[in-house]
Amino acid sequence: MTGVELDLVVTDSLKALELYEKIFETERIEVSNLPRGENEAVFTLYGVQFHMLDENPQFHLIAPKPDDPKTSWVNVTVPDIKETYKKAMDLGCTEIQPVTDLADYGVSNAIFMDPFGYVWMLHQVYKEVSHEERLQLWEEKKEN
Protein backbone atom coordinates (compact mmCIF):
# COMPACT_ATOMS: atom_id res chain seq x y z
CA MET A 1 0.00 0.00 0.00
CA THR A 2 1.32 3.47 -0.85
CA GLY A 3 0.01 6.99 -0.39
CA VAL A 4 0.49 10.36 1.21
CA GLU A 5 -1.37 12.02 4.05
CA LEU A 6 -0.94 15.24 6.00
CA ASP A 7 -0.54 14.67 9.74
CA LEU A 8 -1.53 17.32 12.26
CA VAL A 9 -1.09 17.29 16.02
CA VAL A 10 -3.84 19.25 17.77
CA THR A 11 -4.86 19.70 21.38
CA ASP A 12 -8.12 17.81 20.76
CA SER A 13 -8.58 15.96 17.47
CA LEU A 14 -12.31 15.40 17.98
CA LYS A 15 -12.97 19.13 18.47
CA ALA A 16 -10.69 20.00 15.56
CA LEU A 17 -12.53 17.53 13.32
CA GLU A 18 -15.87 19.08 14.29
CA LEU A 19 -14.52 22.53 13.38
CA TYR A 20 -13.11 21.43 10.02
CA GLU A 21 -16.37 19.64 9.17
CA LYS A 22 -18.25 22.91 9.70
CA ILE A 23 -15.87 24.87 7.45
CA PHE A 24 -15.08 22.38 4.67
CA GLU A 25 -16.66 19.41 2.92
CA THR A 26 -14.94 16.48 4.61
CA GLU A 27 -15.37 12.73 4.73
CA ARG A 28 -14.59 10.79 7.89
CA ILE A 29 -12.42 7.70 7.42
CA GLU A 30 -11.57 6.68 11.01
CA VAL A 31 -12.35 8.50 14.24
CA SER A 32 -11.58 7.15 17.71
CA ASN A 33 -13.46 7.99 20.89
CA LEU A 34 -10.83 7.56 23.60
CA PRO A 35 -9.73 9.81 26.45
CA ARG A 36 -8.27 13.13 25.34
CA GLY A 37 -4.61 12.69 24.52
CA GLU A 38 -5.21 9.32 22.88
CA ASN A 39 -7.62 10.17 20.05
CA GLU A 40 -6.98 10.34 16.36
CA ALA A 41 -9.11 11.23 13.38
CA VAL A 42 -8.51 10.38 9.73
CA PHE A 43 -10.55 12.27 7.14
CA THR A 44 -10.38 13.51 3.57
CA LEU A 45 -10.76 17.06 2.35
CA TYR A 46 -11.28 17.32 -1.42
CA GLY A 47 -9.54 13.98 -1.89
CA VAL A 48 -6.53 14.68 0.36
CA GLN A 49 -6.17 12.51 3.44
CA PHE A 50 -5.49 14.13 6.83
CA HIS A 51 -4.57 12.30 10.01
CA MET A 52 -5.00 14.26 13.24
CA LEU A 53 -3.61 13.12 16.55
CA ASP A 54 -4.25 14.49 20.02
CA GLU A 55 -1.36 16.28 21.63
CA ASN A 56 0.50 13.82 23.81
CA PRO A 57 3.92 14.92 25.09
CA GLN A 58 4.68 11.36 26.28
CA PHE A 59 4.87 10.40 22.58
CA HIS A 60 6.49 13.71 21.51
CA LEU A 61 3.28 14.89 19.85
CA ILE A 62 3.23 18.64 20.49
CA ALA A 63 0.57 20.85 18.93
CA PRO A 64 1.34 24.35 17.64
CA LYS A 65 -0.05 27.20 19.74
CA PRO A 66 -2.10 30.14 18.41
CA ASP A 67 0.69 32.51 19.54
CA ASP A 68 3.34 30.19 18.04
CA PRO A 69 2.05 28.84 14.70
CA LYS A 70 4.36 26.78 12.53
CA THR A 71 5.60 27.95 9.14
CA SER A 72 3.56 25.59 7.06
CA TRP A 73 -0.05 25.87 6.05
CA VAL A 74 -2.78 24.03 4.24
CA ASN A 75 -3.83 25.58 0.94
CA VAL A 76 -7.40 24.69 -0.06
CA THR A 77 -9.09 25.70 -3.32
CA VAL A 78 -12.79 26.11 -2.55
CA PRO A 79 -15.88 26.72 -4.69
CA ASP A 80 -17.03 29.81 -2.70
CA ILE A 81 -14.27 31.60 -0.80
CA LYS A 82 -16.53 34.17 0.88
CA GLU A 83 -18.83 31.50 2.26
CA THR A 84 -15.94 29.31 3.46
CA TYR A 85 -14.10 32.26 5.03
CA LYS A 86 -17.26 33.46 6.80
CA LYS A 87 -17.73 29.98 8.29
CA ALA A 88 -14.16 30.04 9.60
CA MET A 89 -14.58 33.51 11.13
CA ASP A 90 -17.97 32.64 12.64
CA LEU A 91 -16.42 29.54 14.23
CA GLY A 92 -13.68 31.45 16.06
CA CYS A 93 -10.80 31.33 13.62
CA THR A 94 -8.44 34.33 13.50
CA GLU A 95 -8.09 36.45 10.40
CA ILE A 96 -4.61 36.74 8.99
CA GLN A 97 -5.60 38.09 5.55
CA PRO A 98 -9.19 38.85 4.55
CA VAL A 99 -10.59 37.69 1.23
CA THR A 100 -8.44 39.47 -1.33
CA ASP A 101 -9.28 39.58 -5.02
CA LEU A 102 -6.30 39.21 -7.37
CA ALA A 103 -8.27 39.81 -10.54
CA ASP A 104 -5.25 39.84 -12.90
CA TYR A 105 -4.29 36.40 -11.61
CA GLY A 106 -7.84 35.06 -11.80
CA VAL A 107 -8.07 34.19 -8.09
CA SER A 108 -9.14 35.38 -4.69
CA ASN A 109 -7.36 34.24 -1.57
CA ALA A 110 -7.59 34.56 2.20
CA ILE A 111 -5.67 33.26 5.21
CA PHE A 112 -6.81 32.35 8.72
CA MET A 113 -5.51 30.53 11.77
CA ASP A 114 -7.73 28.00 13.48
CA PRO A 115 -7.98 27.75 17.28
CA PHE A 116 -5.56 24.81 17.18
CA GLY A 117 -2.70 26.94 15.78
CA TYR A 118 -2.85 25.80 12.14
CA VAL A 119 -2.83 28.27 9.27
CA TRP A 120 -5.16 27.75 6.30
CA MET A 121 -4.98 29.58 2.97
CA LEU A 122 -8.10 29.60 0.84
CA HIS A 123 -8.20 30.10 -2.92
CA GLN A 124 -11.05 30.47 -5.36
CA VAL A 125 -10.08 30.32 -9.02
CA TYR A 126 -12.18 32.49 -11.36
CA LYS A 127 -10.16 32.01 -14.54
CA GLU A 128 -7.12 30.00 -15.51
CA VAL A 129 -3.95 32.09 -15.82
CA SER A 130 -0.88 30.20 -17.01
CA HIS A 131 2.38 30.11 -15.08
CA GLU A 132 4.04 32.18 -17.81
CA GLU A 133 1.27 34.81 -17.66
CA ARG A 134 1.57 34.99 -13.85
CA LEU A 135 5.34 35.50 -14.10
CA GLN A 136 4.84 38.25 -16.69
CA LEU A 137 2.26 39.98 -14.47
CA TRP A 138 4.63 39.74 -11.51
CA GLU A 139 7.50 41.32 -13.46
CA GLU A 140 5.24 44.11 -14.79
CA LYS A 141 4.00 44.92 -11.28
CA LYS A 142 7.59 45.03 -9.95
CA GLU A 143 8.53 47.56 -12.62
CA ASN A 144 5.70 49.93 -11.66
Coordinates of N, CA and C in Angstrom, one line a residue, residues 7 34 45 55 58 70 73 76 90 92-93 99 101 104 114-117 142:
D7 N -0.3 15.0 8.3 CA -0.5 14.7 9.7 C -0.5 16.0 10.5
L34 N -11.6 7.9 22.4 CA -10.8 7.6 23.6 C -10.7 8.8 24.5
L45 N -10.3 15.7 2.7 CA -10.8 17.1 2.4 C -10.4 17.2 0.9
E55 N -2.6 16.0 21.0 CA -1.4 16.3 21.6 C -1.1 15.3 22.8
Q58 N 4.0 12.6 26.0 CA 4.7 11.4 26.3 C 5.2 10.7 25.0
K70 N 3.2 27.3 13.3 CA 4.4 26.8 12.5 C 4.3 27.4 11.1
W73 N 1.4 25.7 6.0 CA 0.0 25.9 6.0 C -0.7 24.9 5.1
V76 N -6.2 25.4 0.4 CA -7.4 24.7 -0.1 C -8.1 25.6 -1.1
D90 N -16.8 32.9 11.7 CA -18.0 32.6 12.6 C -17.7 31.6 13.7
G92 N -14.8 31.1 15.1 CA -13.7 31.4 16.1 C -12.3 31.4 15.5
C93 N -12.1 31.3 14.2 CA -10.8 31.3 13.6 C -10.3 32.8 13.6
V99 N -10.4 38.1 2.6 CA -10.6 37.7 1.2 C -10.1 38.8 0.4
D101 N -9.1 39.9 -3.6 CA -9.3 39.6 -5.0 C -8.0 40.0 -5.8
D104 N -6.2 40.1 -11.8 CA -5.2 39.8 -12.9 C -4.8 38.4 -12.9
D114 N -6.7 28.6 12.7 CA -7.7 28.0 13.5 C -7.3 28.0 15.0
P115 N -8.3 27.7 15.8 CA -8.0 27.8 17.3 C -6.9 26.7 17.7
F116 N -6.5 25.8 16.8 CA -5.6 24.8 17.2 C -4.2 25.2 16.7
G117 N -4.0 26.4 16.2 CA -2.7 26.9 15.8 C -2.3 26.7 14.4
K142 N 6.3 44.6 -10.6 CA 7.6 45.0 -9.9 C 8.2 46.3 -10.6

